[in-house]
Coordinates of C-alpha atoms in Angstrom, one line a residue:
M1 CA -56.4 26.8 -16.9
N2 CA -55.7 26.8 -13.2
F3 CA -54.7 23.9 -11.0
T4 CA -54.7 23.6 -7.2
I5 CA -51.7 21.5 -6.2
T6 CA -51.2 21.3 -2.5
P7 CA -47.9 20.3 -0.8
L8 CA -47.7 16.7 0.5
D9 CA -49.6 16.5 3.9
K10 CA -47.0 15.1 6.3
S11 CA -49.3 14.7 9.3
L12 CA -49.1 10.9 9.1
E13 CA -45.3 10.8 8.5
N14 CA -44.4 9.7 12.0
K15 CA -47.1 7.0 12.1
I16 CA -46.1 5.5 8.7
Q17 CA -42.4 5.7 9.5
H18 CA -43.0 4.0 12.8
K19 CA -44.9 1.2 11.0
I20 CA -42.0 0.8 8.6
N21 CA -39.4 0.8 11.3
L22 CA -41.2 -1.9 13.3
K23 CA -41.1 -4.5 10.5
T24 CA -39.0 -7.6 11.0
K25 CA -35.8 -6.0 9.6
P26 CA -33.1 -3.6 10.7
V27 CA -34.2 0.0 10.4
G28 CA -33.5 1.3 6.9
S29 CA -32.5 -2.1 5.5
L30 CA -35.0 -2.0 2.6
G31 CA -33.5 1.3 1.4
I32 CA -35.3 3.1 -1.3
L33 CA -38.3 0.8 -0.9
E34 CA -38.9 2.4 2.5
K35 CA -38.9 5.9 1.0
I36 CA -41.3 4.9 -1.7
A37 CA -43.7 3.3 0.9
L38 CA -43.6 6.5 3.0
Q39 CA -44.1 8.8 0.0
I40 CA -47.1 6.8 -1.3
G41 CA -48.6 6.5 2.2
L42 CA -48.4 10.3 2.5
I43 CA -49.8 10.9 -1.0
Q44 CA -52.8 8.6 -0.2
Q45 CA -52.9 9.7 3.5
T46 CA -53.0 6.2 4.9
S47 CA -50.6 3.7 6.5
V48 CA -52.1 0.9 4.3
P49 CA -51.8 2.3 0.8
S50 CA -52.9 0.5 -2.3
L51 CA -52.1 0.6 -6.0
N52 CA -55.3 0.7 -8.0
K53 CA -55.7 0.2 -11.8
P54 CA -52.2 1.3 -12.7
T55 CA -52.3 3.1 -16.1
I56 CA -49.8 4.5 -18.6
L57 CA -51.0 7.0 -21.2
V58 CA -48.8 7.2 -24.3
F59 CA -49.2 10.5 -26.2
A60 CA -48.2 10.7 -29.9
G61 CA -47.5 13.9 -31.8
D62 CA -45.5 15.1 -34.8
H63 CA -43.1 18.0 -35.0
G64 CA -42.7 20.5 -37.8
I65 CA -38.9 20.4 -37.5
A66 CA -38.9 16.7 -38.5
E67 CA -40.4 17.2 -41.9
K68 CA -37.0 18.5 -43.2
G69 CA -35.0 15.7 -41.6
E70 CA -32.4 18.1 -40.1
V71 CA -32.5 16.7 -36.6
N72 CA -33.9 13.2 -37.0
P73 CA -32.5 10.1 -38.7
Y74 CA -35.9 8.6 -39.1
P75 CA -38.7 10.1 -41.3
Q76 CA -41.7 11.7 -39.7
V77 CA -44.0 8.9 -41.0
V78 CA -42.5 6.6 -38.3
T79 CA -44.7 8.4 -35.7
Q80 CA -47.9 7.1 -37.3
Q81 CA -46.4 3.7 -38.0
M82 CA -45.5 3.3 -34.3
V83 CA -49.0 4.4 -33.3
Y84 CA -50.3 1.5 -35.4
N85 CA -47.7 -0.8 -33.7
F86 CA -49.0 0.3 -30.3
L87 CA -52.6 -0.4 -31.3
H88 CA -51.6 -3.8 -32.6
G89 CA -49.8 -4.7 -29.4
G90 CA -46.3 -5.0 -31.0
A91 CA -44.3 -2.4 -29.1
A92 CA -42.1 -2.7 -26.1
I93 CA -44.6 -0.7 -24.0
N94 CA -47.2 -3.2 -24.9
A95 CA -45.1 -6.1 -23.7
F96 CA -44.2 -4.5 -20.4
C97 CA -47.7 -3.3 -19.6
N98 CA -49.0 -6.8 -20.4
Q99 CA -46.4 -8.3 -18.2
H100 CA -47.1 -6.1 -15.2
H101 CA -50.9 -5.8 -15.7
I102 CA -50.8 -2.0 -16.4
D103 CA -53.6 -0.5 -18.4
L104 CA -52.3 1.1 -21.6
K105 CA -54.0 3.9 -23.4
I106 CA -52.8 5.4 -26.7
V107 CA -53.6 9.1 -27.5
D108 CA -53.3 10.9 -30.8
A109 CA -52.2 14.3 -29.5
G110 CA -51.2 15.7 -32.9
V111 CA -50.0 13.1 -35.4
N112 CA -49.7 14.1 -39.1
H113 CA -52.0 11.4 -40.2
D114 CA -55.7 10.5 -40.3
F115 CA -56.4 7.4 -38.3
D116 CA -60.1 7.3 -39.2
Q117 CA -61.4 6.6 -35.7
I118 CA -59.4 3.3 -35.4
E119 CA -60.4 1.2 -32.4
G120 CA -58.3 1.7 -29.3
L121 CA -57.0 5.1 -30.2
I122 CA -58.1 8.1 -28.2
D123 CA -58.5 10.9 -30.7
A124 CA -57.3 14.1 -29.0
K125 CA -55.6 15.6 -32.1
I126 CA -55.0 19.3 -31.8
A127 CA -53.5 19.7 -35.3
Y128 CA -51.5 17.6 -37.8
G129 CA -48.2 18.2 -36.1
T130 CA -46.7 21.4 -34.8
N131 CA -45.2 24.3 -36.8
N132 CA -41.5 24.3 -37.6
Y133 CA -40.0 26.4 -34.8
E134 CA -37.2 27.3 -37.2
N135 CA -39.8 29.7 -38.7
E136 CA -42.4 30.3 -36.0
P137 CA -43.4 29.0 -32.5
A138 CA -44.3 25.4 -32.5
M139 CA -47.8 26.1 -31.3
F140 CA -50.2 29.0 -31.1
R141 CA -50.9 29.8 -27.4
D142 CA -54.5 28.6 -27.6
E143 CA -53.3 25.3 -29.1
C144 CA -50.9 24.8 -26.2
C145 CA -53.5 25.6 -23.6
K146 CA -55.9 23.2 -25.3
A147 CA -53.3 20.5 -25.2
I148 CA -52.6 21.1 -21.5
Q149 CA -56.4 21.0 -20.8
T150 CA -56.8 17.8 -22.9
G151 CA -54.0 16.0 -21.0
A152 CA -55.6 17.0 -17.7
S153 CA -59.0 15.8 -18.8
L154 CA -57.7 12.4 -19.9
V155 CA -56.2 11.9 -16.4
T156 CA -59.4 12.9 -14.8
E157 CA -61.2 10.2 -16.8
V158 CA -58.7 7.6 -15.7
Y159 CA -58.9 8.7 -12.1
N160 CA -62.7 8.5 -12.2
D161 CA -62.3 4.9 -13.4
G162 CA -60.4 4.1 -10.1
C163 CA -56.8 4.6 -11.0
N164 CA -54.5 6.1 -8.4
I165 CA -51.1 5.5 -9.9
I166 CA -50.3 6.7 -13.4
G167 CA -47.4 7.0 -15.8
F168 CA -46.9 8.7 -19.2
G169 CA -45.1 7.8 -22.4
E170 CA -44.7 9.5 -25.8
M171 CA -44.0 8.9 -29.4
G172 CA -43.0 11.6 -31.8
I173 CA -40.2 11.8 -34.3
G174 CA -38.3 15.0 -33.4
N175 CA -39.5 15.2 -29.9
S176 CA -36.0 14.8 -28.3
S177 CA -35.2 18.1 -30.0
A178 CA -38.2 19.8 -28.5
A179 CA -37.2 18.3 -25.1
A180 CA -33.6 19.6 -25.4
L181 CA -34.9 23.1 -26.1
L182 CA -37.2 23.0 -23.1
M183 CA -34.5 21.5 -21.0
S184 CA -32.1 24.3 -21.9
Y185 CA -34.8 27.0 -21.2
F186 CA -35.7 25.7 -17.8
T187 CA -32.3 24.5 -16.5
K188 CA -30.1 27.2 -18.2
I189 CA -27.8 24.4 -19.4
S190 CA -26.3 25.0 -22.8
I191 CA -28.0 23.5 -25.9
E192 CA -24.8 21.5 -26.6
E193 CA -25.1 19.7 -23.3
C194 CA -28.9 19.1 -23.7
V195 CA -28.8 17.6 -27.2
G196 CA -28.4 13.8 -27.3
A197 CA -28.7 11.0 -29.8
G198 CA -32.5 10.9 -30.0
T199 CA -33.4 8.0 -32.2
G200 CA -29.8 7.4 -33.0
I201 CA -28.2 10.5 -34.5
Q202 CA -24.4 10.6 -34.1
G203 CA -21.2 12.3 -35.3
D204 CA -21.6 15.2 -37.8
A205 CA -25.4 14.7 -37.8
K206 CA -25.5 15.3 -34.1
K207 CA -23.4 18.5 -34.5
K208 CA -25.8 19.7 -37.2
K209 CA -28.7 19.0 -34.8
Q210 CA -27.0 21.0 -32.1
A211 CA -26.4 23.9 -34.5
V212 CA -30.0 23.9 -35.7
L213 CA -31.3 23.9 -32.2
Q214 CA -28.9 26.5 -31.0
S215 CA -30.1 28.8 -33.8
V216 CA -33.7 28.1 -32.8
F217 CA -33.0 28.7 -29.1
Q218 CA -31.5 32.1 -29.8
K219 CA -34.4 33.1 -32.1
Y220 CA -36.9 33.3 -29.2
K221 CA -37.1 34.8 -25.7
P222 CA -40.1 33.2 -24.0
A223 CA -41.3 35.1 -21.0
S224 CA -43.0 32.3 -19.1
A225 CA -43.2 28.5 -18.8
N226 CA -46.4 28.4 -20.8
E227 CA -44.8 30.5 -23.6
A228 CA -41.7 28.3 -23.7
L229 CA -43.9 25.2 -23.9
A230 CA -45.8 26.7 -26.8
T231 CA -42.6 27.9 -28.5
F232 CA -40.5 24.8 -28.3
G233 CA -42.8 21.9 -27.3
G234 CA -45.0 19.4 -29.0
F235 CA -48.6 18.6 -28.6
E236 CA -47.7 15.3 -26.9
I237 CA -45.3 17.1 -24.5
A238 CA -47.9 19.8 -23.7
M239 CA -50.5 17.1 -23.0
I240 CA -48.1 15.3 -20.7
T241 CA -47.5 18.6 -18.9
G242 CA -51.3 19.0 -18.3
A243 CA -51.5 15.3 -17.3
I244 CA -48.8 15.6 -14.7
L245 CA -50.4 18.7 -13.2
R246 CA -53.9 17.1 -13.0
A247 CA -52.4 13.9 -11.5
A248 CA -50.8 16.0 -8.8
E249 CA -54.0 17.9 -8.2
L250 CA -55.9 14.6 -7.8
K251 CA -53.1 13.3 -5.5
M252 CA -52.2 10.4 -7.7
T253 CA -48.8 8.8 -7.6
T254 CA -47.1 9.7 -10.9
L255 CA -44.3 7.7 -12.5
I256 CA -41.9 9.9 -14.4
D257 CA -40.3 8.1 -17.4
G258 CA -37.3 9.4 -19.4
F259 CA -36.0 12.5 -21.2
I260 CA -39.2 13.6 -23.0
V261 CA -41.6 13.1 -20.0
T262 CA -39.1 14.8 -17.7
A263 CA -39.0 17.8 -20.1
A264 CA -42.8 18.0 -19.7
L265 CA -42.3 17.8 -15.9
L266 CA -39.8 20.7 -16.0
A267 CA -42.6 22.8 -17.6
A268 CA -45.1 21.6 -15.0
N269 CA -42.8 22.3 -12.2
A270 CA -42.1 25.8 -13.4
M271 CA -45.8 26.5 -13.6
Y272 CA -46.8 25.1 -10.2
E273 CA -44.8 24.3 -7.1
N274 CA -45.5 21.1 -5.2
V275 CA -45.8 18.9 -8.3
L276 CA -42.6 17.0 -7.5
D277 CA -44.2 15.7 -4.2
Y278 CA -46.3 13.3 -6.2
C279 CA -43.7 12.1 -8.6
I280 CA -41.6 8.9 -8.5
F281 CA -38.7 8.9 -10.9
A282 CA -38.6 5.6 -12.7
H283 CA -35.3 5.4 -14.4
T284 CA -32.3 7.3 -15.8
S285 CA -32.5 7.4 -19.6
N286 CA -29.3 7.0 -21.6
E287 CA -30.3 10.2 -23.5
Q288 CA -27.5 12.6 -22.8
G289 CA -29.5 15.3 -21.0
H290 CA -31.6 13.2 -18.7
Q291 CA -29.2 12.8 -15.9
K292 CA -28.6 16.5 -15.9
M293 CA -32.4 17.1 -15.7
L294 CA -32.5 14.8 -12.7
N295 CA -29.6 16.6 -11.1
F296 CA -31.4 19.9 -11.7
L297 CA -34.5 18.5 -10.0
E298 CA -32.4 16.9 -7.2
K299 CA -34.0 13.6 -7.8
K300 CA -32.7 10.0 -7.9
P301 CA -34.4 7.4 -10.1
L302 CA -35.2 3.8 -9.2
I303 CA -33.2 2.1 -12.0
H304 CA -30.6 2.7 -14.7
L305 CA -30.7 0.0 -17.3
G306 CA -29.2 2.0 -20.2
M307 CA -32.7 2.4 -21.8
R308 CA -33.6 5.4 -24.0
L309 CA -36.6 4.1 -25.9
G310 CA -39.3 6.3 -24.5
E311 CA -42.9 5.1 -24.9
G312 CA -43.2 5.0 -21.0
T313 CA -41.1 1.9 -21.0
G314 CA -38.9 3.0 -18.1
A315 CA -42.0 3.6 -16.0
A316 CA -43.5 0.2 -16.8
V317 CA -40.3 -1.6 -16.1
A318 CA -39.9 0.2 -12.7
Y319 CA -43.5 -0.4 -11.6
P320 CA -42.8 -3.8 -9.9
I321 CA -40.4 -2.1 -7.6
I322 CA -43.2 0.2 -6.4
T323 CA -45.5 -2.8 -5.9
S324 CA -42.8 -4.4 -3.7
A325 CA -42.6 -1.2 -1.6
I326 CA -46.4 -1.4 -0.9
A327 CA -46.2 -5.2 -0.4
F328 CA -43.7 -5.0 2.4
L329 CA -45.5 -2.1 4.1
N330 CA -48.9 -3.9 4.1
N331 CA -47.9 -7.6 4.4
M332 CA -44.6 -7.9 6.3
A333 CA -44.9 -8.8 10.0
S334 CA -43.9 -6.5 12.7
F335 CA -41.5 -7.7 15.4
E336 CA -44.4 -8.0 17.8
E337 CA -46.6 -9.9 15.4
A338 CA -43.7 -12.3 14.6
S339 CA -42.7 -12.7 18.3
V340 CA -39.2 -11.6 17.5
N341 CA -37.3 -10.3 20.5
T342 CA -35.5 -7.1 19.7
S343 CA -34.0 -6.5 23.2
E344 CA -30.3 -6.9 23.8
S345 CA -30.8 -9.1 26.9

């Protein structure tokens, strides 16, 4: 499918920056908040931006590589168990979304389990997990395209419901391995530097994970971003890729979470330029490769709290910072309004 993603329209940049500079503060004294306010103002093409119906979509999918347990300390069944936990409101992402009044939607992108149309779960299952990329590409090309399309369609639905700021999370045992493979493909950084602890793998187990993924990486030579996503990715990662692309096309502010979501962004960015204009990077994950991803994209995140949980938790925790940026832009007095004299005499 094709997307039309235009570069950020900067025609209002001087007007918005002037408004920021005239607030009752020294120029630049609100630091990153000023940059966020300007970016969102440009995305929305207004000097009085608003954050409407903030939403996080969590995509869940299983990975064929995880069935053998070579790269993951937790069994594949944990993916489905965590989906139930999301639906019952017991996960960290539930707590943070409730705290900050963020709408949370859970999507079955390709979990190896039948959920029987359980209430609250969006059934977008492509298949019961991906193929094991030790033996064959993770997805058939049409499956990957369908996943991208589905992620995009879900964002369109949220947008049509009034949302203009969106974040993405994921759940999938084995997906840090898929993300490491994608990271190495798009950044040209060695697999050894891309592979991290995932759900807690260490020592000899981590070395085995690196060796398995190095073998997988050498097995394939994808000729395009789409082919790389189909070869190494997961259904949840492909859906996030499509979701990021559609959000940019619709000129929504997009909160980028940690290692897995940034891997999806690497794919999206390789497919279409201008995507990054609409992204705010929420946090630095403690997963080894994430800082290197951010360096590759030349982006600085809002916070670094040592988190590496996934689920979209970094995006949810960073969201109040973004609300503060909009609050000062819209509600803080100017020098003239406050009758504050800025002259030296």
